[in-house]
Coordinates of C-alpha atoms in Angstrom, one line a residue:
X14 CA 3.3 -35.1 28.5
X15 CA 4.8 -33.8 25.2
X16 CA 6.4 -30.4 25.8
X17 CA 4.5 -27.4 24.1
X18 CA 1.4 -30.3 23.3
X19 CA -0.6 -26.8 22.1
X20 CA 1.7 -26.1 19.8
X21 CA 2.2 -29.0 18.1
X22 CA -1.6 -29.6 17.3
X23 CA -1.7 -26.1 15.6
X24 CA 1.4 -26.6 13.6
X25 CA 1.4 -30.6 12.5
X26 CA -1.4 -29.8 10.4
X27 CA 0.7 -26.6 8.7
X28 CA 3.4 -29.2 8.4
X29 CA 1.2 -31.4 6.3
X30 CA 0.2 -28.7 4.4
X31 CA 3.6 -27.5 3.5
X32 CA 4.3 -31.5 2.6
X33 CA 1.5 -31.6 0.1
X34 CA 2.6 -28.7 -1.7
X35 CA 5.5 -30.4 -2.9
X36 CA 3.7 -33.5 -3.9
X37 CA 2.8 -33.9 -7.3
X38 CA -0.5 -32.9 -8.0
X39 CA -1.3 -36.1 -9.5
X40 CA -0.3 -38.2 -7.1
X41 CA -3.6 -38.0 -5.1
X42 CA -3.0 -41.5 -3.0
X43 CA 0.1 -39.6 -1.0
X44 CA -1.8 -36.4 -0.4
X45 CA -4.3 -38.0 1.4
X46 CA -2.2 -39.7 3.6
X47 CA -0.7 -37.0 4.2
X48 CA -3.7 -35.5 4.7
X49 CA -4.6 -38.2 7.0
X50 CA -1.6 -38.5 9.2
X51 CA -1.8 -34.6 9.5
X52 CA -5.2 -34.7 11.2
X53 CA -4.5 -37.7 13.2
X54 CA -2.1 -36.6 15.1
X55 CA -3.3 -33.7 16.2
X56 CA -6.2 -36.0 17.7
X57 CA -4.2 -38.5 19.3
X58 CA -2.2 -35.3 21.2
X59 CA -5.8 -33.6 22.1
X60 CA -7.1 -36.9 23.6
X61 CA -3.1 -37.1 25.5
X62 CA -4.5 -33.4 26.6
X63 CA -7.7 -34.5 27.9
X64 CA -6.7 -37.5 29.8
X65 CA -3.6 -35.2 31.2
X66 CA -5.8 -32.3 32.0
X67 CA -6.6 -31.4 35.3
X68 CA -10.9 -30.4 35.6
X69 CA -10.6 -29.5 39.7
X70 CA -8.9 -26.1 38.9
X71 CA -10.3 -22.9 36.4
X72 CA -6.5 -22.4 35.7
X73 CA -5.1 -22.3 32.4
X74 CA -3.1 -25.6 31.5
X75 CA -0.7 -26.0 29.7
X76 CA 0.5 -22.9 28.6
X77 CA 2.7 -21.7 26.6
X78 CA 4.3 -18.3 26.2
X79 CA 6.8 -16.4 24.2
X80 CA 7.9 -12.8 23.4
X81 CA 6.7 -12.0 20.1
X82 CA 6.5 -8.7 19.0
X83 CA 8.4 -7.3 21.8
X84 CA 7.7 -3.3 20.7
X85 CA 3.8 -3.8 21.2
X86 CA 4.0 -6.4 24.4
X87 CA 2.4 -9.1 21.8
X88 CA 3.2 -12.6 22.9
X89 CA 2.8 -16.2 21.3
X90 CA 0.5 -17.0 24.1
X91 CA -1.4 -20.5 24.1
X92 CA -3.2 -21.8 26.9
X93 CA -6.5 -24.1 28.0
X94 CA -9.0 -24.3 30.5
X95 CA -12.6 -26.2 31.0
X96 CA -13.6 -24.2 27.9
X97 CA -11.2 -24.7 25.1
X98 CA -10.4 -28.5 26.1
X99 CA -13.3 -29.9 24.7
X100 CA -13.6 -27.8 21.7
X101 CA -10.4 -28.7 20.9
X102 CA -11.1 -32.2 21.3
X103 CA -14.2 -31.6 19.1
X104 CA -12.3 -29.7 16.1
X105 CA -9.5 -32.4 15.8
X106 CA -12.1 -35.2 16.0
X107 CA -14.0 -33.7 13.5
X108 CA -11.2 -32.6 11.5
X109 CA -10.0 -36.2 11.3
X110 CA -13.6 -37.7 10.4
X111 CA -14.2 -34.7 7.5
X112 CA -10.9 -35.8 6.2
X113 CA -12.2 -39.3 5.4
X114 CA -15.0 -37.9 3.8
X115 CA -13.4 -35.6 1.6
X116 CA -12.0 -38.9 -0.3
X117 CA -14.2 -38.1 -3.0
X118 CA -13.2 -34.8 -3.8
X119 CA -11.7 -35.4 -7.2
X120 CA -10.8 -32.0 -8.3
X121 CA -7.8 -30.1 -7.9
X122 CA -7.0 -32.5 -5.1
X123 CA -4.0 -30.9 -3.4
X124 CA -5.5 -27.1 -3.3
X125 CA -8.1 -28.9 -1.6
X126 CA -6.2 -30.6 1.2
X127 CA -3.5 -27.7 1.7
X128 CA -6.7 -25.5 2.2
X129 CA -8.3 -27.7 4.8
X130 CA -5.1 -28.2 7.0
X131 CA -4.6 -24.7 6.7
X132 CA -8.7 -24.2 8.2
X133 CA -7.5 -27.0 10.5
X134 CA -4.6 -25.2 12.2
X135 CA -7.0 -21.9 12.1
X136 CA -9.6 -23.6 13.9
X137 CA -7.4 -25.2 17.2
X138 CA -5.6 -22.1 16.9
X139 CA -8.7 -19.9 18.2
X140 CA -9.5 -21.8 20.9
X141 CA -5.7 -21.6 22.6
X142 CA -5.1 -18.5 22.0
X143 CA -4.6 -16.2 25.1
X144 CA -3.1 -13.2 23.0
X145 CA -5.9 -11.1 21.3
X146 CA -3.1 -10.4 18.5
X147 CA -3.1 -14.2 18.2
X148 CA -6.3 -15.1 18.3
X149 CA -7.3 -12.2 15.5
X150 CA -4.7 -13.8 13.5
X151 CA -6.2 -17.1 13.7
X152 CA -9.4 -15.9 13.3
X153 CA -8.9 -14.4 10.3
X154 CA -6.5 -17.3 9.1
X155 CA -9.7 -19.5 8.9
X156 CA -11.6 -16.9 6.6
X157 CA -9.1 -17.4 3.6
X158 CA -9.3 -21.6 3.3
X159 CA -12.9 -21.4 4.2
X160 CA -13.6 -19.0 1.2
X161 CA -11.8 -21.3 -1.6
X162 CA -13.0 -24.4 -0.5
X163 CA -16.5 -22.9 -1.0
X164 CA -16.0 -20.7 -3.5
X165 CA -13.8 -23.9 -5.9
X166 CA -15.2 -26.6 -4.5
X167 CA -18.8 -25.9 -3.7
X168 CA -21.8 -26.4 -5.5
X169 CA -23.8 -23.9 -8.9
X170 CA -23.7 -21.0 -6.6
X171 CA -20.5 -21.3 -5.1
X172 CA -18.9 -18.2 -6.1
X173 CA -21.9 -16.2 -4.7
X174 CA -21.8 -18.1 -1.2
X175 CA -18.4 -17.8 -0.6
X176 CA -18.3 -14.0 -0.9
X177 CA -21.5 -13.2 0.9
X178 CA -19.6 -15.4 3.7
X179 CA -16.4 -13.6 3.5
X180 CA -18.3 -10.9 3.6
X181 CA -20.4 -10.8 7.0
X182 CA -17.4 -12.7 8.8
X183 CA -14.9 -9.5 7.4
X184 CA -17.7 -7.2 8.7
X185 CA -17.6 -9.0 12.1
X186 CA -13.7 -8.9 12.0
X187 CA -13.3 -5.3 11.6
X188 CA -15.7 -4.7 14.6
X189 CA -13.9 -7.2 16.8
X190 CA -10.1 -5.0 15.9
X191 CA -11.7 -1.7 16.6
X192 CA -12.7 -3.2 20.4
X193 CA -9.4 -4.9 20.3
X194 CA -7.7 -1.9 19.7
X195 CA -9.9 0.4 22.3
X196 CA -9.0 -1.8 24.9
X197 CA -5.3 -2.0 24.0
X198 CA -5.2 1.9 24.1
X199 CA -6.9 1.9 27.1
X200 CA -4.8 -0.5 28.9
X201 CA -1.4 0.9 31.2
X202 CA 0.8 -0.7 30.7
X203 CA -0.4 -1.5 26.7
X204 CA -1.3 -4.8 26.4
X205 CA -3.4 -7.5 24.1
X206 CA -3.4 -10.3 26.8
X207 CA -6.8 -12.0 27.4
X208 CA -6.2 -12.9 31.0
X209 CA -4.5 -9.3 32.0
X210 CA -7.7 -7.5 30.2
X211 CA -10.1 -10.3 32.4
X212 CA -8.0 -9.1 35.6
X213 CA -8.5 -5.8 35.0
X214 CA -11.9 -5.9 34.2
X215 CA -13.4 -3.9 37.4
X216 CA -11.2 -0.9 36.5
X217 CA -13.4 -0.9 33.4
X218 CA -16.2 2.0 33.1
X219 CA -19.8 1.0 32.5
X220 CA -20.0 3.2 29.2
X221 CA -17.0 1.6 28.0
X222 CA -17.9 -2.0 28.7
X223 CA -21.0 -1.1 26.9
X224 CA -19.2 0.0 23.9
X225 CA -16.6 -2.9 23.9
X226 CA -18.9 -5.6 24.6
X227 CA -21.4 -4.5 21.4
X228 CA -18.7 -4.4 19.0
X229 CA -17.3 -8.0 19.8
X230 CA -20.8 -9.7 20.3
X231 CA -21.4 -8.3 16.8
X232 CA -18.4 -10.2 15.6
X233 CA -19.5 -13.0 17.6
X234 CA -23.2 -12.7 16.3
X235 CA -22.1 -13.2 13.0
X236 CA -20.6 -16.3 13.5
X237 CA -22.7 -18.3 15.9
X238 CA -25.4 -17.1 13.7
X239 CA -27.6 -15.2 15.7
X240 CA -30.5 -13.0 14.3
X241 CA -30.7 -11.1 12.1
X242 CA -26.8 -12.1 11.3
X243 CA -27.8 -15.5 10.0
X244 CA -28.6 -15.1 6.6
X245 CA -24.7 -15.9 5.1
X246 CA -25.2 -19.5 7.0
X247 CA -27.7 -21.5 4.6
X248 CA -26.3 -20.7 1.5
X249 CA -22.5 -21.3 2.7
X250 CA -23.8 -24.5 4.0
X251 CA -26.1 -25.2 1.0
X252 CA -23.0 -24.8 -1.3
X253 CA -20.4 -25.9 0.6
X254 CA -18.8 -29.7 -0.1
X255 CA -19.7 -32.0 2.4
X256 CA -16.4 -32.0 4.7
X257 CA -16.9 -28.3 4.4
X258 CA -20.3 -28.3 6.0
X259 CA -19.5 -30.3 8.3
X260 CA -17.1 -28.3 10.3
X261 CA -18.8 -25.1 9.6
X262 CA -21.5 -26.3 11.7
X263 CA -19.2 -28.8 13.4
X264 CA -16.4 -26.1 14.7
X265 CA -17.2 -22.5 13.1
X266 CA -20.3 -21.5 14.3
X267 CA -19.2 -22.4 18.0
X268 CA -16.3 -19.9 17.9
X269 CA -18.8 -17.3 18.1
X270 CA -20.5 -18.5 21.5
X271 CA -16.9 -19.4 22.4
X272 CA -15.7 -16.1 22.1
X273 CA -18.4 -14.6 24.0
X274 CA -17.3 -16.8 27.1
X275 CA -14.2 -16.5 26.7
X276 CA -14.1 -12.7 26.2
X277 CA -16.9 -10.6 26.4
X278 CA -18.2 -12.4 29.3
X279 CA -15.6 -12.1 32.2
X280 CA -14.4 -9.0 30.3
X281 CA -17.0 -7.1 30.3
X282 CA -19.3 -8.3 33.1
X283 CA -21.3 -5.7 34.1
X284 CA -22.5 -5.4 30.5
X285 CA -23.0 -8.8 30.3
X286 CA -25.5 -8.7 32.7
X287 CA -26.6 -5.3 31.3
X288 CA -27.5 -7.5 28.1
X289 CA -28.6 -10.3 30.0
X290 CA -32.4 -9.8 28.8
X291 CA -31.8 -9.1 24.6
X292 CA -29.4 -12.2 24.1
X293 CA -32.1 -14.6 25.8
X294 CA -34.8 -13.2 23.3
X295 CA -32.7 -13.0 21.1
X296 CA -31.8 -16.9 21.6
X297 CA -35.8 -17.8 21.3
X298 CA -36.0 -16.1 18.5
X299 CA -33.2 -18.1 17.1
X300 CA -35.1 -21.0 18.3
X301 CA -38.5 -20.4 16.9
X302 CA -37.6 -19.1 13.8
X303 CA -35.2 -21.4 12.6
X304 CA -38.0 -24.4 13.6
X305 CA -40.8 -22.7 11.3
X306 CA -38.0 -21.9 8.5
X307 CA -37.1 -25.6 8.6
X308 CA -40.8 -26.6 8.4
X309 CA -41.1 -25.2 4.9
X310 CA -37.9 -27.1 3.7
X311 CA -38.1 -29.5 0.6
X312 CA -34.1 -29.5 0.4
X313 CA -32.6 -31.8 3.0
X314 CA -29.4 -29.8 3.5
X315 CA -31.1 -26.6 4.0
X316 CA -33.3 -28.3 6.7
X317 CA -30.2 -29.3 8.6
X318 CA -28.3 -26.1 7.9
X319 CA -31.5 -24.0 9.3
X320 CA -32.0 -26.3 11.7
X321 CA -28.6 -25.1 13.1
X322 CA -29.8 -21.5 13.4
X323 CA -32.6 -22.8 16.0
X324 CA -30.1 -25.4 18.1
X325 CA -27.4 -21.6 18.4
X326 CA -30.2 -20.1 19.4
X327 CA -30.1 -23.1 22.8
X328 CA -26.6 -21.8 23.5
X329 CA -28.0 -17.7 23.6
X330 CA -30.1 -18.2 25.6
X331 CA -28.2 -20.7 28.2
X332 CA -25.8 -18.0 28.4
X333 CA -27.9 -15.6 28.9
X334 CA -28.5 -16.9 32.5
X335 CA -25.3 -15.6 33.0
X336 CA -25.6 -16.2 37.1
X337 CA -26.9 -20.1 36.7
X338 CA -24.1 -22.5 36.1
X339 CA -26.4 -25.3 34.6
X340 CA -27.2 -22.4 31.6
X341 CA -23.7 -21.6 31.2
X342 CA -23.0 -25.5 31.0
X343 CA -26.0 -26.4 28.7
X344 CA -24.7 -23.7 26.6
X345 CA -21.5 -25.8 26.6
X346 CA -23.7 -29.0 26.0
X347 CA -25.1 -27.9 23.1
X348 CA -21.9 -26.5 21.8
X349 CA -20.5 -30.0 22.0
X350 CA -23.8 -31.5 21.2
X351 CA -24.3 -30.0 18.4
X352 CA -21.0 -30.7 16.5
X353 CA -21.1 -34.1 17.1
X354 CA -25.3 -34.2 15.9
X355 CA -25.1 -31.5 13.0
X356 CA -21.8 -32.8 12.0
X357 CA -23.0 -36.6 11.2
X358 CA -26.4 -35.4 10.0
X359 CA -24.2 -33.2 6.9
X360 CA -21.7 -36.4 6.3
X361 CA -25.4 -38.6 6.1
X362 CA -26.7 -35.9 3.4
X363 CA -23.5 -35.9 1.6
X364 CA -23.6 -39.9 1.5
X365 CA -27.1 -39.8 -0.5
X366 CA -26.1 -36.8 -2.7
X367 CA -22.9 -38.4 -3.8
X368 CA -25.7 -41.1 -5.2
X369 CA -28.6 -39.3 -6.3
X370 CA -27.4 -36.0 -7.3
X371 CA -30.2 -34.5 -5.2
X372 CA -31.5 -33.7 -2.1
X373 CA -35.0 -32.8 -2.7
X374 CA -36.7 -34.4 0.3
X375 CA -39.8 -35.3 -2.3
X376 CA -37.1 -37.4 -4.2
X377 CA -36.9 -40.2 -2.0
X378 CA -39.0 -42.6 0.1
X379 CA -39.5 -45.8 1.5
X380 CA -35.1 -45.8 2.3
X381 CA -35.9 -47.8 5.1
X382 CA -36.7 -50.9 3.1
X383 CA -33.7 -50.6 0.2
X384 CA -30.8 -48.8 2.3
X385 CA -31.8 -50.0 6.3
X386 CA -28.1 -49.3 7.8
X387 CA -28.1 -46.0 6.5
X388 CA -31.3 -45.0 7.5
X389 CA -30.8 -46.2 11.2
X390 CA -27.7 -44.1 11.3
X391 CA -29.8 -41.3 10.0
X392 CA -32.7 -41.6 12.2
X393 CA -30.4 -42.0 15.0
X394 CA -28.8 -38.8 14.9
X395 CA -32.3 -37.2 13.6
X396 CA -33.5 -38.3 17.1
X397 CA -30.5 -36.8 19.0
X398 CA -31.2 -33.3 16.8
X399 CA -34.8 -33.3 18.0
X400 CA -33.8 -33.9 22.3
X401 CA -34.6 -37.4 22.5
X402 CA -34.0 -38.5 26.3
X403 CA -30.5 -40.4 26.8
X404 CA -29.4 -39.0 23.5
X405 CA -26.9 -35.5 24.1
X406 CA -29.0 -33.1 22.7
X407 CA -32.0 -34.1 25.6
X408 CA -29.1 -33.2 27.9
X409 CA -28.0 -29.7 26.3
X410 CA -31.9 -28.6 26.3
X411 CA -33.1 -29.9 29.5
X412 CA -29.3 -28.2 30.9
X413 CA -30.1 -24.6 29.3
X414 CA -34.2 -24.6 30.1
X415 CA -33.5 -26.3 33.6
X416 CA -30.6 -23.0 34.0
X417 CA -32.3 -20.1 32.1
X418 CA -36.0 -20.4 33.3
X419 CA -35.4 -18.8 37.2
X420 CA -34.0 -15.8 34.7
X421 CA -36.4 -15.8 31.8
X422 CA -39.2 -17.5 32.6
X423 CA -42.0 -16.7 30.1
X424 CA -39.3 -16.8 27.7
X425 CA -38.3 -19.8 28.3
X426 CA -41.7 -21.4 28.0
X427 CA -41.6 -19.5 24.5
X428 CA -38.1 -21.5 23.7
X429 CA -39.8 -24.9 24.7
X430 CA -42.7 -24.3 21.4
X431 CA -39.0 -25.2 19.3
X432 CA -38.5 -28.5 20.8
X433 CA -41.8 -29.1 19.4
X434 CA -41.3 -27.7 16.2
X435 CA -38.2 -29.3 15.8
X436 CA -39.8 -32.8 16.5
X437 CA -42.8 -31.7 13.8
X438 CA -39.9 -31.2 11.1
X439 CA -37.6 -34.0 11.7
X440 CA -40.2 -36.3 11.8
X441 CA -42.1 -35.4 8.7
X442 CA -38.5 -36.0 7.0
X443 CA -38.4 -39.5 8.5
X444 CA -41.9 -40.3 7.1
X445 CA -41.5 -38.8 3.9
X446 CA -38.3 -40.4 3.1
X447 CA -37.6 -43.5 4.9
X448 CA -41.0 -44.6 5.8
X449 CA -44.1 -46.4 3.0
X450 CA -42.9 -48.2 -0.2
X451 CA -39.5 -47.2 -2.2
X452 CA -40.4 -44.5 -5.0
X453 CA -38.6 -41.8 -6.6
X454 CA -34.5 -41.7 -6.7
X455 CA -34.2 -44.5 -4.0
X456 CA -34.6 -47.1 -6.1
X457 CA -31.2 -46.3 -7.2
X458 CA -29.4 -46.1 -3.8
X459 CA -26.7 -48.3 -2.6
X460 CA -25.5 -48.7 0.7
X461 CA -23.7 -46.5 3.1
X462 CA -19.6 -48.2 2.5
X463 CA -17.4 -49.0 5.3
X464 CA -15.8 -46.0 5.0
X465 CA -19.0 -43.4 5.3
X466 CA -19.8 -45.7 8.2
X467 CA -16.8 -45.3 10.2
X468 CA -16.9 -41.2 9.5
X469 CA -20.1 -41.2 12.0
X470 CA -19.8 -43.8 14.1
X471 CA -17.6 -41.8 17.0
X472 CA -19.8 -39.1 16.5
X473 CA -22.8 -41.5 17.7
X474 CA -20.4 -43.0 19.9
X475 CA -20.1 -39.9 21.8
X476 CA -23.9 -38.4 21.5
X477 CA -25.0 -41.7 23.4
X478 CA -22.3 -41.7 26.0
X479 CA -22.8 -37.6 26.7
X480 CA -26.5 -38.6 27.1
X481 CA -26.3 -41.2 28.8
X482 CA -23.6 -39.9 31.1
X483 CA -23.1 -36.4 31.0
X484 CA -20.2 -36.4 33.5
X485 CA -17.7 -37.2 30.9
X486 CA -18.1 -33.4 29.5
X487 CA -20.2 -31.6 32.6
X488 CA -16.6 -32.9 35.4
X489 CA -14.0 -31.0 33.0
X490 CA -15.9 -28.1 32.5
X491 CA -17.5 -27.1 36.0
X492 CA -14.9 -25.9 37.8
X493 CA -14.1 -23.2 34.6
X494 CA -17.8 -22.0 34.2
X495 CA -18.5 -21.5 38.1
X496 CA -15.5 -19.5 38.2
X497 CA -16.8 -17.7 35.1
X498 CA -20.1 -17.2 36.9
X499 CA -18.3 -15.9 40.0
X500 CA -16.3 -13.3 37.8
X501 CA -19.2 -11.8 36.5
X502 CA -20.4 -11.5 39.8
X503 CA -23.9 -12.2 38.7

């Protein structure tokens, strides 16, 4: 195994960067390989860290630590358990895939692709950090890339997108340092590390887990998106380019439910429990209302992007059964899930809009009949959106209703109505568009390329084979998530 392997995948991408900002700007051909060999590598030494990984222990692996800021015991801390491994796995993957698609960005090229390694390195960063100074610098690393590649490369209402986003994730930030810094005060010795604030957690006093844990789950809120935090998320994802919205939905929004397990959680656990009831309503809500906001959708992006309110709202309430390991581990399902499914379904809308210049749902029909490899691919992950059986999203759903409903019974029945709804929305988009006789802007479609092709097909790759057999994720994350259950003592 390669010596500091967590290291290396946060900094190979800053590498590449610093490499493309001494290549001429002209010379696009060099900056994507560049770009290319940047993200690759980083997921050729995740998948080394998965095979290598050991899933019997809740330990931290591979861990790396350094004295860093010596006068405020801040250390360069990295480290991963059953949690981070696979949303590592899932941010280079995806990483590597948006890469290909951004191919067609044409403008300002190298701002472009020094911006998205820079998001890259952000991303991987969050989930091995074990230092809260470290993973607040990370976290905010992400926000500046993420607000120029919307704000320059996004679509008519760019500009006003990328500041509302900036916006509500700065307003999250600031209440995530304040509980930072309470529990930094609070701690003797001072500290910021993760797993020394975990250990210490029954020292804690119920008022002050109270306080702490609403000030990060607002951070948190704001970027899963949970009600009534959500509003930033369809018009970053409406705007956004297409490699953009893919790992917003792909890899951002699950920092905020991986923050909550990773912090608040076995931090604060009595008022985990103590909040138990809101975030499971809270998740139904979620659920509910992003199904009926979907069902009044004529743009095809904003279906998907809304659509990703209601799937968040699966994880809220998983983990809201914060004693059941099957709703912890659906929550991790549909964290996985739903990167893979939302992540293809934004690459399949940007393949059509690069065509057609729209996405008015009205504009197309009959694609079945003119473009008939595209719209399989496209129904197929459709189906894995909506919980088909032996597709992953079944499996997340069936995990988190299976784990939450000995909890939140009647409000789990409520949360089944958007499994529904989301079958009523998804499949009026199939029939209006790829179903009866070829009308509007079809007529003028081509065929997905080679290239487009290849950018989904591990994706569906990996929805069947979690589906099919969901031992491939549920083995390396059990042993973390019953410990997590155990910690909070639930």
């Amino acid at each position: 195994m390669i010596s500091g392997i967590l290291s290396w995948m946060i900094f190979i991408p800053l590498i590449g960067m610093a490499v493309i900002m001494f290549l001429p700007k002209d010379n696009h051909r060099a900056i994507r390989g560049v770009t290319m060999a940047a993200t690759i590598i980083p997921l050729l030494l995740s998948l080394m860290m998965l095979f290598s990984y050991d899933p019997s222990t809740h330990e931290f692996q591979f861990v790396e630590k350094a004295a860093w800021i010596p006068a405020l015991n801040v250390n360069y801390h990295l480290g991963v358990d059953g949690l981070s491994v696979p949303m590592v796995v899932l941010t280079t993957l995806l990483c590597f895939l948006a890469a290909l698609v951004s191919f067609n960005i044409t403008n300002r090229v190298k701002e472009y692709f020094a911006f998205y390694l820079l998001l890259e390195a952000g991303m991987i960063g969050v989930f091995c950090a074990l230092d809260f100074f470290l993973f607040y610098v990370f976290w905010e690393i992400m926000l500046v890339p993420m607000y120029f590649l919307i704000g320059i490369w996004g679509g008519p209402r760019k500009e006003y997108a990328a500041i509302k986003f900036f916006l509500y994730t700065l307003f999250g930030s600031i209440f995530m340092l304040v509980a930072i810094l309470a529990l930094y005060f609070t701690s003797t010795p001072h500290t910021l590390s993760i797993a020394e604030h975990i250990q210490r957690a029954p020292a804690m006093t119920h008022g002050f887990q109270i306080f702490a844990f609403v000030f990060f789950f607002i951070a948190f809120a704001i970027k899963i998106p949970t009600l009534p935090f959500h509003t930033w998320l369809p018009d970053a994802h409406v705007e956004a380019p297409t490699a953009v919205s893919v790992l917003l939905a792909g890899v951002l929004l699950k920092m905020g439910t991986y923050g909550l397990l990773r912090i608040s959680f076995p931090m604060f656990p009595e008022a985990t429990k103590y909040f138990a009831w809101p975030m499971a309503i809270l998740g139904v809500a979620g659920i509910i209302y992003g199904a009926f906001v979907c069902m009044a959708q004529k743009d095809l992006k904003k279906l998907v992007a809304y659509s990703s309110v209601s799937h968040m709202g699966y994880c809220l309430l998983g983990m809201a059964a914060v004693g059941s390991v099957a709703g912890i581990s659906g929550c991790m399902f549909q964290m996985v899930s739903h990167g893979l499914i939302t992540g293809a379904l934004f690459i399949l809308v940007g393949v059509i809009y690069d065509r057609a210049h729209t996405r008015d749902i009205d504009a197309y029909g009959g694609m079945w009949l003119k473009v008939p490899v595209y719209s399989g691919v496209m129904i197929l992950f459709v189906l894995g959106s909506l919980g088909l059986p032996g597709l992953s999203g079944f499996v997340s759903e069936f995990m988190v209703f299976l784990g939450a409903f000995p909890y939140f019974n009647v409000t789990v029945a409520l949360g089944v109505i958007g499994v529904l709804l989301t079958a009523a929305y998804f499949l009026r988009m199939i029939q209006r568009m790829f179903l009866g006789t070829i009308a509007g802007h079809t007529e003028h479609l081509t065929e997905i390329n080679a290239r487009e092709l290849w950018s989904v097909i591990p994706l569906a790759a990996l929805m069947i084979a979690l589906g099919v057999y969901p031992a491939l994720l549920s083995d390396y994350i059990k042993a973390t998530i019953e410990n997590l259950v155990r910690v909070i003592g639930a």
